PDB file of C-alpha atoms in Angstrom:
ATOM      1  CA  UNK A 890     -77.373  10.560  10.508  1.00 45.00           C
ATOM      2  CA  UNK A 891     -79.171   8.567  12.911  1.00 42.00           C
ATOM      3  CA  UNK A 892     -82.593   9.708  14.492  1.00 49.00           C
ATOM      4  CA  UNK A 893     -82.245  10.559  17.948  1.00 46.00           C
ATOM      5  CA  UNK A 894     -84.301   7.663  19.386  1.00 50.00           C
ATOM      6  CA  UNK A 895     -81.748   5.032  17.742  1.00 44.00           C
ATOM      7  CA  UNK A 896     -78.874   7.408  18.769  1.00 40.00           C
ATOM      8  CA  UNK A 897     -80.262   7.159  22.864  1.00 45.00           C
ATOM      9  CA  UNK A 898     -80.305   3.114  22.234  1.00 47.00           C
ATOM     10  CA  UNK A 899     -76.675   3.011  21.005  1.00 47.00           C
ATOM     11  CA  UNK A 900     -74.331   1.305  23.783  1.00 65.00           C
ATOM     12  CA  UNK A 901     -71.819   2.818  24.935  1.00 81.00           C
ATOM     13  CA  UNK A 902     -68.041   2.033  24.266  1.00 87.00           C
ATOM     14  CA  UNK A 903     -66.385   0.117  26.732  1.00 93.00           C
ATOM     15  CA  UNK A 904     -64.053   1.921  28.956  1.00 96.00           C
ATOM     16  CA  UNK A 905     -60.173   1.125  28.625  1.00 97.00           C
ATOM     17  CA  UNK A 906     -58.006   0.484  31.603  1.00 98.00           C
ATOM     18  CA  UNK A 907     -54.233  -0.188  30.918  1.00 98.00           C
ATOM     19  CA  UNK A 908     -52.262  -1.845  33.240  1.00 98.00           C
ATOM     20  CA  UNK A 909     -48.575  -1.954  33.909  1.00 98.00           C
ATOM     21  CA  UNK A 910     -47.087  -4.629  36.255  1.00 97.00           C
ATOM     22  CA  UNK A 911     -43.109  -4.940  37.417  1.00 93.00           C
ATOM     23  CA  UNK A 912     -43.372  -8.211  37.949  1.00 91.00           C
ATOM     24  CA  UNK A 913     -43.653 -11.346  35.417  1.00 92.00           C
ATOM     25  CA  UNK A 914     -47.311 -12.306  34.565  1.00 92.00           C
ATOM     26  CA  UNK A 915     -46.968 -15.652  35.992  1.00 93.00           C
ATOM     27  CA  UNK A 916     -45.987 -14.032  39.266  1.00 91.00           C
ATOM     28  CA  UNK A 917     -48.128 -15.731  41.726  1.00 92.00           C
ATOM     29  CA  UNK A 918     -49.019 -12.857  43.816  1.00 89.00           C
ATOM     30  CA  UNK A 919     -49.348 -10.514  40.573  1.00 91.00           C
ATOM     31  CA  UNK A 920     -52.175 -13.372  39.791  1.00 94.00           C
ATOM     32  CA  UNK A 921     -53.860 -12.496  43.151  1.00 94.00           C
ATOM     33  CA  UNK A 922     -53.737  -9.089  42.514  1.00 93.00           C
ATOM     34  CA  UNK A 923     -55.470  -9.117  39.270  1.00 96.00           C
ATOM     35  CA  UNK A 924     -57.844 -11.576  39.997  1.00 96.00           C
ATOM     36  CA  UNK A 925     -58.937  -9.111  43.032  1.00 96.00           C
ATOM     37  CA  UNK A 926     -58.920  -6.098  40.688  1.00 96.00           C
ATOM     38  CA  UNK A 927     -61.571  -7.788  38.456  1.00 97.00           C
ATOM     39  CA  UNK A 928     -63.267  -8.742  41.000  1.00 97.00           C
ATOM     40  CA  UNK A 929     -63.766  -5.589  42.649  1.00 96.00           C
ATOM     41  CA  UNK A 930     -64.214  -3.659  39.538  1.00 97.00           C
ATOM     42  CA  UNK A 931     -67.383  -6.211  38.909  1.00 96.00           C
ATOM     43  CA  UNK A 932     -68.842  -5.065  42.511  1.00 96.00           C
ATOM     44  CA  UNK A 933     -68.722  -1.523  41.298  1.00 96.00           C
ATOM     45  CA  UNK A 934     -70.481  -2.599  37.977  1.00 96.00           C
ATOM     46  CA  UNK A 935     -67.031  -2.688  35.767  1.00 96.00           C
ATOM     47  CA  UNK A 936     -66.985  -5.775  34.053  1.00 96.00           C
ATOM     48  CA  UNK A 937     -63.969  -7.254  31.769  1.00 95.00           C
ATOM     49  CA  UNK A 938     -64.594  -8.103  28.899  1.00 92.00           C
ATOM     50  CA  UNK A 939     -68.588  -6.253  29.182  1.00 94.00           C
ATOM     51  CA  UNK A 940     -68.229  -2.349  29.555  1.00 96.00           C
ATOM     52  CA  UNK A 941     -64.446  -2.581  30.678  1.00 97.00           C
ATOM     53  CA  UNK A 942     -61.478  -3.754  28.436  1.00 97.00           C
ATOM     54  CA  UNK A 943     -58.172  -4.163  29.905  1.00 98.00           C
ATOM     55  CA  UNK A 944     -55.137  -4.323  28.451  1.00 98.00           C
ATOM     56  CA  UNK A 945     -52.526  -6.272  30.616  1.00 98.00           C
ATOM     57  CA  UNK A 946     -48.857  -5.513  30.188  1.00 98.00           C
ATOM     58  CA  UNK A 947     -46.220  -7.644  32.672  1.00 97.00           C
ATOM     59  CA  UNK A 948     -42.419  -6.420  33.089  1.00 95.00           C
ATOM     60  CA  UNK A 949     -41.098  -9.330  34.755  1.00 92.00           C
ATOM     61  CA  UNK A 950     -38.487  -7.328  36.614  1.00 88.00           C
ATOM     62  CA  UNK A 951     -37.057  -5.974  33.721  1.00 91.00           C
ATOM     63  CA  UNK A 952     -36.536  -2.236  33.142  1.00 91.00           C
ATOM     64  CA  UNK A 953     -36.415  -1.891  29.075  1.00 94.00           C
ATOM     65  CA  UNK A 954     -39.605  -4.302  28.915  1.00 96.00           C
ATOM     66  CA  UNK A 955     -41.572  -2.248  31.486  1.00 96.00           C
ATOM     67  CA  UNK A 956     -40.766   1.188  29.407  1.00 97.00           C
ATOM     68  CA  UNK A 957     -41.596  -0.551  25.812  1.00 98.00           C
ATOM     69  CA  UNK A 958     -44.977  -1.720  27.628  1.00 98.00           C
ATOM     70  CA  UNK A 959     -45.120   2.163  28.574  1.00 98.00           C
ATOM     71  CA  UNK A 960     -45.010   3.362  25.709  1.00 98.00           C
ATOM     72  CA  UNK A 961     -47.228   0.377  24.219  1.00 98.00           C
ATOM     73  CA  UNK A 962     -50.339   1.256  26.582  1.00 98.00           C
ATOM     74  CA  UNK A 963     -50.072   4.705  26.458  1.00 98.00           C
ATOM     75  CA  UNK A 964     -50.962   4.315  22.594  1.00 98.00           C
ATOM     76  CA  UNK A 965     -53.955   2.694  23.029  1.00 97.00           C
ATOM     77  CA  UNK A 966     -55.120   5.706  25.191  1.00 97.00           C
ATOM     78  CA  UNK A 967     -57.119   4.328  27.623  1.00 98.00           C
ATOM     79  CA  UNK A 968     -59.019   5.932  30.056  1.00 98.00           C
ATOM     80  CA  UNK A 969     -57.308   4.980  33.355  1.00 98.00           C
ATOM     81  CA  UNK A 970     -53.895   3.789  33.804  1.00 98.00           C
ATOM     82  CA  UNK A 971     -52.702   1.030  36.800  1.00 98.00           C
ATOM     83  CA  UNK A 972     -49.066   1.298  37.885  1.00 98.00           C
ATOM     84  CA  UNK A 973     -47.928  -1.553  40.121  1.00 96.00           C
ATOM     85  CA  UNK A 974     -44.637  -0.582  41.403  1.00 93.00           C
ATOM     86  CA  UNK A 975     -42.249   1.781  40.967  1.00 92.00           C
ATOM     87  CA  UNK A 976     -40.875   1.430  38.285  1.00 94.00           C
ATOM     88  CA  UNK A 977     -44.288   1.453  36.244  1.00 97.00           C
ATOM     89  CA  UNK A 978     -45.003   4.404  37.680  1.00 96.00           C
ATOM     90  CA  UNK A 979     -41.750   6.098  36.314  1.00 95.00           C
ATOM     91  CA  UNK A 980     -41.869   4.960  33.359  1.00 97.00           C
ATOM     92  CA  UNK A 981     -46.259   5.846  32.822  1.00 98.00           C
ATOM     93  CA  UNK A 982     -45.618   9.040  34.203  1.00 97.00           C
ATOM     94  CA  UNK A 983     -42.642  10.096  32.292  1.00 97.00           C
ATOM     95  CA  UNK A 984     -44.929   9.595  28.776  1.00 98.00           C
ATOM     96  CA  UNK A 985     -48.655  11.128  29.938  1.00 98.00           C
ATOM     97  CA  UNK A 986     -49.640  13.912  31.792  1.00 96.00           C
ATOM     98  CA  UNK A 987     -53.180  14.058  31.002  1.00 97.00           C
ATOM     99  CA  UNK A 988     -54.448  10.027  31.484  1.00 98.00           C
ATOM    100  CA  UNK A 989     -54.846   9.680  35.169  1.00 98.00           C
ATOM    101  CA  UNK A 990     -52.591   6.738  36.934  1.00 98.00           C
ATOM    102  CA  UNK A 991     -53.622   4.983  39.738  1.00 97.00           C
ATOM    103  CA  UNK A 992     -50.473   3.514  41.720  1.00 96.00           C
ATOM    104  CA  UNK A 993     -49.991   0.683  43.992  1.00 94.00           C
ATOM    105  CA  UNK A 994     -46.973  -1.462  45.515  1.00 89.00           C
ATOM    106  CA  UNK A 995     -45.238   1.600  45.603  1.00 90.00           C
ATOM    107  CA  UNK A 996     -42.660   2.875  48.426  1.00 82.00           C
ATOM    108  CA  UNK A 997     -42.767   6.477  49.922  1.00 83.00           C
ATOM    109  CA  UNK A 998     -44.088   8.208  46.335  1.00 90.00           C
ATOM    110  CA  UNK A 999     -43.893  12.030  47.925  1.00 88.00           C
ATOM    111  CA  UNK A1000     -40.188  11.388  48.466  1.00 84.00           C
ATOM    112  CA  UNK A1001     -39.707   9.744  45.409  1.00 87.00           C
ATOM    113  CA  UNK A1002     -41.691  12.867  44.017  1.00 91.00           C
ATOM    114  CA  UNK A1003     -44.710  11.022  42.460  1.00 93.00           C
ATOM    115  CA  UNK A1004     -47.452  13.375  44.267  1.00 93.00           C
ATOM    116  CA  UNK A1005     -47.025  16.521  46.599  1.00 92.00           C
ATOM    117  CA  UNK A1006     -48.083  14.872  49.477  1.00 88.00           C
ATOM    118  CA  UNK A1007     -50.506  11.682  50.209  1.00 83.00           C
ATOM    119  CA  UNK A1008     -53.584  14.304  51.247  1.00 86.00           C
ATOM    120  CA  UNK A1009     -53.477  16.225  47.954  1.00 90.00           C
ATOM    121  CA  UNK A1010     -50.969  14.236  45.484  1.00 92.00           C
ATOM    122  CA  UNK A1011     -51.860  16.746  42.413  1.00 90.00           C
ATOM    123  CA  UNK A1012     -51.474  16.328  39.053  1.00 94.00           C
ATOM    124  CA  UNK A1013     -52.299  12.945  37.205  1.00 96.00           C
ATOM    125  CA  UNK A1014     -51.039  10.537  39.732  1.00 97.00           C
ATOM    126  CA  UNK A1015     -52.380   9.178  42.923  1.00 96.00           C
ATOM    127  CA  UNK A1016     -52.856   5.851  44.434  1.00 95.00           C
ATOM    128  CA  UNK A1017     -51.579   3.847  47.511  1.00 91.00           C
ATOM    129  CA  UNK A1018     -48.374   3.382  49.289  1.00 86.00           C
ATOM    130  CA  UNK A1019     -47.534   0.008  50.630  1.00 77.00           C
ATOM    131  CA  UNK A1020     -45.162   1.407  53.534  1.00 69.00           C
ATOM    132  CA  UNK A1021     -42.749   4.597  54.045  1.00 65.00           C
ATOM    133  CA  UNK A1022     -39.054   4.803  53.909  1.00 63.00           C
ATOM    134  CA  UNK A1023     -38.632   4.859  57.656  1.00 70.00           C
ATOM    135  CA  UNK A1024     -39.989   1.340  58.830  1.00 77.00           C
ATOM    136  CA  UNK A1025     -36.974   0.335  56.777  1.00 80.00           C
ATOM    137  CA  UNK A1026     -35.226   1.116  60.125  1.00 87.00           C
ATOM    138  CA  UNK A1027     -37.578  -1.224  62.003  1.00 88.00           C
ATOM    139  CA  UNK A1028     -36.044  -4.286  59.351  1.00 87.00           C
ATOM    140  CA  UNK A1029     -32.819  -3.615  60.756  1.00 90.00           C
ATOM    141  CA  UNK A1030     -33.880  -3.773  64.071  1.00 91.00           C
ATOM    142  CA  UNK A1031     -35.720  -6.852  64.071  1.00 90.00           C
ATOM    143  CA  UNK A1032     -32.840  -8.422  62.849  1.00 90.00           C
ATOM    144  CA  UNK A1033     -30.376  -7.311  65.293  1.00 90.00           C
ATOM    145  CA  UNK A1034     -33.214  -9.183  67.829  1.00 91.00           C
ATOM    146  CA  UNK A1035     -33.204 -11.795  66.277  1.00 88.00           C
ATOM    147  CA  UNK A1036     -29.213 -12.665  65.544  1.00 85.00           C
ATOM    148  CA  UNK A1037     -27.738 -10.437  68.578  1.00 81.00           C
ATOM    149  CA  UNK A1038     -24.514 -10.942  67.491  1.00 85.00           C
ATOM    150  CA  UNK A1039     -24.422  -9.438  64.363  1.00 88.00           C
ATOM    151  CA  UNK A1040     -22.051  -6.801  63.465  1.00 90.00           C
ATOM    152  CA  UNK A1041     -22.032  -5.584  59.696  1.00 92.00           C
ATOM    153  CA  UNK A1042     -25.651  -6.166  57.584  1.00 93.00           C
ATOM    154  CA  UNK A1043     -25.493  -6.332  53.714  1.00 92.00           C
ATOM    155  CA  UNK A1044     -28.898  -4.789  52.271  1.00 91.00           C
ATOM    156  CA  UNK A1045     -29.643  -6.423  49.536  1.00 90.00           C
ATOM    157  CA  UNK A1046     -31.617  -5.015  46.718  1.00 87.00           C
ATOM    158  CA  UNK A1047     -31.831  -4.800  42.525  1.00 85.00           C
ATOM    159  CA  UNK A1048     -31.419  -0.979  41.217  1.00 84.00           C
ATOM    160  CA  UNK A1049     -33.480  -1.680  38.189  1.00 78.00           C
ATOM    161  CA  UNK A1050     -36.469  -2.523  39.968  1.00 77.00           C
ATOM    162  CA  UNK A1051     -36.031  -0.532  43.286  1.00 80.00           C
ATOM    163  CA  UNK A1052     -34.604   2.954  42.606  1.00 79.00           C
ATOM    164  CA  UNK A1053     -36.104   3.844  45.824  1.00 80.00           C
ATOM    165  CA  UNK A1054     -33.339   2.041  47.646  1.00 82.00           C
ATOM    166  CA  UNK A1055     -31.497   5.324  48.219  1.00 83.00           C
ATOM    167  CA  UNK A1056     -34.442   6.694  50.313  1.00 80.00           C
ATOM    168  CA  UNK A1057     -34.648   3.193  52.420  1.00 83.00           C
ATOM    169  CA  UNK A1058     -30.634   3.374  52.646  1.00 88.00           C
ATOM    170  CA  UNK A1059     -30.752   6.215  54.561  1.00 88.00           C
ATOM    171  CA  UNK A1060     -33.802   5.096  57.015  1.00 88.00           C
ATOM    172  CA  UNK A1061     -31.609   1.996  57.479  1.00 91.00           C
ATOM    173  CA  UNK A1062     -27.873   3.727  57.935  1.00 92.00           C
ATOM    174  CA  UNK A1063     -29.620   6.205  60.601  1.00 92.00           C
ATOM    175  CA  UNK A1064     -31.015   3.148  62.587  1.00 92.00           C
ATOM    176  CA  UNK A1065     -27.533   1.241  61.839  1.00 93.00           C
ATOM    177  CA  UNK A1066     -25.961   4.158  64.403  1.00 93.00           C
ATOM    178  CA  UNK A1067     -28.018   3.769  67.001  1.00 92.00           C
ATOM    179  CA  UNK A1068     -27.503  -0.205  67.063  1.00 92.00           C
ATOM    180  CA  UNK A1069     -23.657  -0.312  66.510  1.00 92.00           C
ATOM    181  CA  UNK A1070     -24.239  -2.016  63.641  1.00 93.00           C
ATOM    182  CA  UNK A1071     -21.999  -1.440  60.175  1.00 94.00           C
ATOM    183  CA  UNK A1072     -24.627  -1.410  56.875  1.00 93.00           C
ATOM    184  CA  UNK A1073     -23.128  -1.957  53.532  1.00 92.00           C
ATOM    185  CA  UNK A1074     -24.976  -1.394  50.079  1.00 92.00           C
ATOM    186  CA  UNK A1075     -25.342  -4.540  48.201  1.00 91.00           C
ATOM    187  CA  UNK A1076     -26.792  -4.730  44.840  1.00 90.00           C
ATOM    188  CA  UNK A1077     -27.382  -7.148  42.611  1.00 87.00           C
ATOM    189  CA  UNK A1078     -28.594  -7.554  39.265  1.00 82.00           C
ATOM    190  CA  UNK A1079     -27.657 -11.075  38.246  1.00 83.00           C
ATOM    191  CA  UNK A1080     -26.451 -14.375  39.113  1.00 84.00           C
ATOM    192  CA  UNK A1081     -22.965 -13.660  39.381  1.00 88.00           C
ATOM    193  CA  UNK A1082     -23.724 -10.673  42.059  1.00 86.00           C
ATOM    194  CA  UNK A1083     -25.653 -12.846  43.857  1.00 84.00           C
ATOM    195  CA  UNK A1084     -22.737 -15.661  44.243  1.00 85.00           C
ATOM    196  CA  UNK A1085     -20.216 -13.018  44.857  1.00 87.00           C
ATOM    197  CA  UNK A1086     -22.787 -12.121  47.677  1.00 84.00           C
ATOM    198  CA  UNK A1087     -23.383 -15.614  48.824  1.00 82.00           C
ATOM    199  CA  UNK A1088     -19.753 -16.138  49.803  1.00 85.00           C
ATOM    200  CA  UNK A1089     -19.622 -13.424  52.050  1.00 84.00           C
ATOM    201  CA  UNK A1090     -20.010 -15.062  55.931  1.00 82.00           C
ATOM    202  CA  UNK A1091     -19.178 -12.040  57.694  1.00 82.00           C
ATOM    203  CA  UNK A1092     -22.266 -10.273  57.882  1.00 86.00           C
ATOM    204  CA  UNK A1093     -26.645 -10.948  57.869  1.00 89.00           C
ATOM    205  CA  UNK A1094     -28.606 -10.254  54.799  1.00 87.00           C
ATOM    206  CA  UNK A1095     -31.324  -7.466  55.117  1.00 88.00           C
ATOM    207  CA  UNK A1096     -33.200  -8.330  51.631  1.00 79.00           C
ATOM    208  CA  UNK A1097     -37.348  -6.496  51.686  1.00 59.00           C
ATOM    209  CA  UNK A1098     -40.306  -7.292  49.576  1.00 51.00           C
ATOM    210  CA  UNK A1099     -40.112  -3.807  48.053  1.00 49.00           C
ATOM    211  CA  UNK A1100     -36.562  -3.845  47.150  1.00 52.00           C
ATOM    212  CA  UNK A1101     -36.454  -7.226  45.495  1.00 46.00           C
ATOM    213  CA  UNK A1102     -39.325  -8.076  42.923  1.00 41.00           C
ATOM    214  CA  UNK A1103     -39.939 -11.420  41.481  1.00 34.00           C
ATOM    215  CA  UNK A1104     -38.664 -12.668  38.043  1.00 36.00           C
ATOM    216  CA  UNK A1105     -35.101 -10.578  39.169  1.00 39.00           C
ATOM    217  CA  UNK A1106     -32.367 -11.588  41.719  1.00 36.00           C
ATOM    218  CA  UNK A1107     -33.285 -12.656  45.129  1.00 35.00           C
ATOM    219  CA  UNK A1108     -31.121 -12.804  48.276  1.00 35.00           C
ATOM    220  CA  UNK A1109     -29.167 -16.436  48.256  1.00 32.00           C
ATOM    221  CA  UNK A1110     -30.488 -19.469  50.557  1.00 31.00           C
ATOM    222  CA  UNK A1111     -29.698 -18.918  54.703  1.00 33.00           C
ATOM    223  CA  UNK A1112     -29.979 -14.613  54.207  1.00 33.00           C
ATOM    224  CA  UNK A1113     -32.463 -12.390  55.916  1.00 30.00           C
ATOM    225  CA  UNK A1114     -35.516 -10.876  54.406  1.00 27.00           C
TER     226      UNK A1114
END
Protein backbone atom coordinates (compact mmCIF):
# COMPACT_ATOMS: atom_id res chain seq x y z
CA UNK A 1 0.00 0.00 0.00
CA UNK A 2 1.20 3.30 -0.82
CA UNK A 3 2.20 5.94 1.92
CA UNK A 4 -0.13 8.65 2.07
CA UNK A 5 2.20 11.39 0.76
CA UNK A 6 2.64 9.37 -2.68
CA UNK A 7 -1.13 8.54 -2.51
CA UNK A 8 -1.96 12.78 -2.31
CA UNK A 9 0.58 13.07 -5.51
CA UNK A 10 -1.30 10.43 -7.56
CA UNK A 11 -3.30 12.19 -10.57
CA UNK A 12 -6.40 11.80 -10.90
CA UNK A 13 -8.28 9.72 -13.64
CA UNK A 14 -9.54 11.55 -16.39
CA UNK A 15 -13.18 12.12 -16.49
CA UNK A 16 -15.28 10.30 -19.33
CA UNK A 17 -17.83 12.09 -21.39
CA UNK A 18 -19.75 9.98 -24.04
CA UNK A 19 -21.30 11.49 -26.74
CA UNK A 20 -24.11 10.49 -29.02
CA UNK A 21 -24.78 12.44 -32.28
CA UNK A 22 -27.91 11.79 -34.93
CA UNK A 23 -26.19 13.04 -37.49
CA UNK A 24 -23.09 11.57 -39.62
CA UNK A 25 -19.63 12.62 -38.22
CA UNK A 26 -18.71 14.40 -41.27
CA UNK A 27 -21.82 16.51 -40.84
CA UNK A 28 -20.57 19.95 -41.23
CA UNK A 29 -22.51 21.59 -38.59
CA UNK A 30 -22.03 18.41 -36.18
CA UNK A 31 -18.15 19.54 -36.80
CA UNK A 32 -19.04 23.04 -35.45
CA UNK A 33 -20.69 21.74 -32.69
CA UNK A 34 -17.95 19.65 -31.40
CA UNK A 35 -15.30 21.83 -32.10
CA UNK A 36 -17.32 24.46 -29.77
CA UNK A 37 -17.88 21.79 -27.10
CA UNK A 38 -14.07 21.33 -26.73
CA UNK A 39 -13.57 24.50 -26.78
CA UNK A 40 -15.72 25.52 -24.09
CA UNK A 41 -15.00 22.60 -21.96
CA UNK A 42 -11.12 23.94 -22.15
CA UNK A 43 -12.43 27.51 -20.74
CA UNK A 44 -13.88 25.67 -17.81
CA UNK A 45 -10.51 23.75 -17.35
CA UNK A 46 -11.81 20.32 -19.18
CA UNK A 47 -9.35 19.43 -21.55
CA UNK A 48 -9.55 16.41 -24.26
CA UNK A 49 -7.30 14.34 -24.31
CA UNK A 50 -5.68 15.95 -20.54
CA UNK A 51 -8.24 15.33 -17.61
CA UNK A 52 -11.26 14.71 -20.08
CA UNK A 53 -11.62 11.69 -22.52
CA UNK A 54 -14.37 11.62 -24.90
CA UNK A 55 -15.70 9.05 -26.63
CA UNK A 56 -17.46 10.21 -29.93
CA UNK A 57 -20.22 8.08 -31.38
CA UNK A 58 -22.05 9.54 -34.87
CA UNK A 59 -25.54 8.00 -36.10
CA UNK A 60 -25.65 9.47 -39.39
CA UNK A 61 -29.43 9.56 -39.45
CA UNK A 62 -29.80 6.12 -38.89
CA UNK A 63 -31.93 4.63 -36.09
CA UNK A 64 -30.29 0.94 -35.48
CA UNK A 65 -26.68 2.68 -35.59
CA UNK A 66 -27.66 5.37 -33.04
CA UNK A 67 -29.12 2.50 -30.51
CA UNK A 68 -25.90 0.07 -31.10
CA UNK A 69 -23.77 3.37 -30.28
CA UNK A 70 -26.24 3.47 -27.14
CA UNK A 71 -25.62 0.67 -25.94
CA UNK A 72 -21.76 0.94 -26.95
CA UNK A 73 -21.20 4.19 -24.68
CA UNK A 74 -23.21 3.26 -22.02
CA UNK A 75 -20.56 0.34 -21.44
CA UNK A 76 -17.81 2.36 -21.08
CA UNK A 77 -19.66 4.15 -18.18
CA UNK A 78 -18.67 7.44 -18.39
CA UNK A 79 -19.38 10.07 -16.23
CA UNK A 80 -21.60 12.41 -18.31
CA UNK A 81 -23.52 11.56 -21.28
CA UNK A 82 -24.25 14.22 -24.50
CA UNK A 83 -27.42 13.53 -26.48
CA UNK A 84 -27.70 15.58 -29.67
CA UNK A 85 -31.12 15.07 -30.90
CA UNK A 86 -33.86 13.16 -30.31
CA UNK A 87 -33.35 10.29 -31.13
CA UNK A 88 -30.04 9.98 -28.94
CA UNK A 89 -31.84 10.95 -26.28
CA UNK A 90 -34.37 7.99 -26.64
CA UNK A 91 -32.28 5.68 -27.20
CA UNK A 92 -29.47 6.95 -23.91
CA UNK A 93 -32.31 7.23 -21.82
CA UNK A 94 -34.05 4.04 -22.48
CA UNK A 95 -30.53 2.06 -21.23
CA UNK A 96 -29.34 4.39 -17.96
CA UNK A 97 -31.05 5.88 -15.31
CA UNK A 98 -28.31 6.71 -13.08
CA UNK A 99 -25.46 8.50 -15.67
CA UNK A 100 -26.73 11.97 -16.09
CA UNK A 101 -27.51 13.13 -19.94
CA UNK A 102 -27.16 16.40 -21.05
CA UNK A 103 -29.47 17.06 -24.25
CA UNK A 104 -29.32 19.42 -27.05
CA UNK A 105 -30.96 19.87 -30.68
CA UNK A 106 -33.87 18.57 -29.20
CA UNK A 107 -37.68 19.66 -29.92
CA UNK A 108 -40.28 20.29 -27.08
CA UNK A 109 -38.63 17.37 -24.56
CA UNK A 110 -41.60 17.90 -21.72
CA UNK A 111 -44.07 16.89 -24.43
CA UNK A 112 -42.06 14.33 -25.74
CA UNK A 113 -41.74 13.35 -21.93
CA UNK A 114 -37.91 13.67 -21.54
CA UNK A 115 -38.15 15.97 -18.23
CA UNK A 116 -41.26 17.20 -16.15
CA UNK A 117 -40.99 20.51 -17.16
CA UNK A 118 -37.91 22.86 -18.43
CA UNK A 119 -37.70 24.58 -14.63
CA UNK A 120 -37.27 21.26 -12.81
CA UNK A 121 -36.76 18.40 -15.62
CA UNK A 122 -36.07 15.59 -12.77
CA UNK A 123 -34.52 12.56 -13.00
CA UNK A 124 -31.23 11.98 -15.10
CA UNK A 125 -31.98 14.14 -18.03
CA UNK A 126 -31.81 17.80 -18.67
CA UNK A 127 -30.37 20.00 -21.25
CA UNK A 128 -31.61 22.55 -23.91
CA UNK A 129 -34.41 22.81 -26.31
CA UNK A 130 -33.78 24.30 -29.66
CA UNK A 131 -37.55 25.53 -30.17
CA UNK A 132 -41.21 24.28 -29.02
CA UNK A 133 -43.82 22.50 -30.96
CA UNK A 134 -45.90 25.59 -31.53
CA UNK A 135 -43.59 27.93 -33.72
CA UNK A 136 -44.16 25.02 -36.07
CA UNK A 137 -47.38 27.03 -36.77
CA UNK A 138 -45.35 30.18 -37.50
CA UNK A 139 -43.49 27.81 -40.61
CA UNK A 140 -46.75 27.50 -42.06
CA UNK A 141 -47.49 30.90 -41.90
CA UNK A 142 -44.54 32.32 -43.34
CA UNK A 143 -45.10 30.31 -46.16
CA UNK A 144 -48.56 31.16 -46.91
CA UNK A 145 -46.77 35.00 -47.05
CA UNK A 146 -44.61 34.16 -49.02
CA UNK A 147 -46.56 31.96 -51.95
CA UNK A 148 -50.22 33.52 -51.29
CA UNK A 149 -51.67 31.26 -53.45
CA UNK A 150 -51.08 28.18 -51.97
CA UNK A 151 -53.74 25.82 -51.10
CA UNK A 152 -52.64 22.26 -49.76
CA UNK A 153 -48.83 22.11 -47.94
CA UNK A 154 -47.02 18.68 -47.79
CA UNK A 155 -44.83 18.58 -44.43
CA UNK A 156 -42.13 16.84 -45.07
CA UNK A 157 -40.21 14.95 -42.51
CA UNK A 158 -38.20 11.32 -41.80
CA UNK A 159 -39.96 9.22 -38.81
CA UNK A 160 -36.73 7.61 -37.89
CA UNK A 161 -35.03 10.64 -37.03
CA UNK A 162 -37.99 12.95 -35.99
CA UNK A 163 -40.56 11.03 -33.92
CA UNK A 164 -41.53 14.32 -32.65
CA UNK A 165 -43.31 15.08 -35.88
CA UNK A 166 -46.65 14.11 -34.33
CA UNK A 167 -46.35 16.96 -31.73
CA UNK A 168 -45.28 19.60 -34.66
CA UNK A 169 -48.27 18.01 -36.84
CA UNK A 170 -50.64 19.17 -34.65
CA UNK A 171 -49.07 22.88 -34.05
CA UNK A 172 -49.12 22.96 -37.88
CA UNK A 173 -52.86 21.38 -38.66
CA UNK A 174 -54.26 23.97 -35.91
CA UNK A 175 -52.56 26.94 -37.78
CA UNK A 176 -53.58 25.15 -41.26
CA UNK A 177 -57.47 26.12 -40.05
CA UNK A 178 -57.06 29.38 -39.43
CA UNK A 179 -55.27 30.01 -42.96
CA UNK A 180 -57.61 27.87 -45.21
CA UNK A 181 -54.93 25.96 -45.98
CA UNK A 182 -55.16 21.83 -46.46
CA UNK A 183 -51.80 20.07 -44.60
CA UNK A 184 -50.97 16.60 -45.57
CA UNK A 185 -48.37 14.26 -43.72
CA UNK A 186 -45.51 13.42 -45.88
CA UNK A 187 -42.82 11.14 -44.87
CA UNK A 188 -40.04 9.93 -46.28
CA UNK A 189 -37.40 7.61 -45.58
CA UNK A 190 -35.65 7.02 -48.88
CA UNK A 191 -35.09 7.93 -52.34
CA UNK A 192 -38.02 6.50 -53.79
CA UNK A 193 -40.39 8.57 -51.19
CA UNK A 194 -38.71 11.43 -52.02
CA UNK A 195 -39.37 11.06 -56.02
CA UNK A 196 -42.85 9.97 -55.38
CA UNK A 197 -42.89 13.38 -53.45
CA UNK A 198 -41.10 15.35 -56.06
CA UNK A 199 -43.79 14.73 -58.67
CA UNK A 200 -46.42 16.10 -56.76
CA UNK A 201 -47.09 20.00 -58.25
CA UNK A 202 -50.15 20.57 -56.45
CA UNK A 203 -49.06 21.72 -53.25
CA UNK A 204 -45.66 23.76 -51.28
CA UNK A 205 -43.23 21.78 -49.29
CA UNK A 206 -43.03 22.68 -45.49
CA UNK A 207 -39.61 20.62 -44.77
CA UNK A 208 -37.77 22.10 -40.91
CA UNK A 209 -34.29 21.71 -39.64
CA UNK A 210 -35.62 19.58 -36.78
CA UNK A 211 -37.63 17.25 -38.76
CA UNK A 212 -35.08 16.43 -41.41
CA UNK A 213 -31.41 15.60 -40.19
CA UNK A 214 -28.48 15.29 -42.41
CA UNK A 215 -27.06 11.97 -43.82
CA UNK A 216 -31.20 10.98 -44.29
CA UNK A 217 -33.74 12.23 -46.93
CA UNK A 218 -34.13 15.83 -47.60
CA UNK A 219 -37.03 17.68 -49.27
CA UNK A 220 -36.38 17.55 -53.35
CA UNK A 221 -34.89 20.75 -55.28
CA UNK A 222 -37.70 23.93 -55.69
CA UNK A 223 -39.62 22.75 -51.98
CA UNK A 224 -39.92 24.88 -48.92
CA UNK A 225 -37.93 24.58 -45.78
Amino acid sequence: MLPAPALAQQPNPPRRLGVLSVTAADDAIGQTRSAVLVEALAGHGWKERGNLGIDWRSGGGDRARIARLADELVALKPDILLAVGTPSVEELRQRTTTIPIVFAVVTDPVSQGFVKNLAHPGGNVTGFTDYDGPLAGKWLEMLTQVTPKVSRVFVVYNPATAPFAPLMLRTIEDAARTLHVTVEPAPVDDAASIAALALRKDGGLLGAAGLLHHGQPRAPPGGDQ
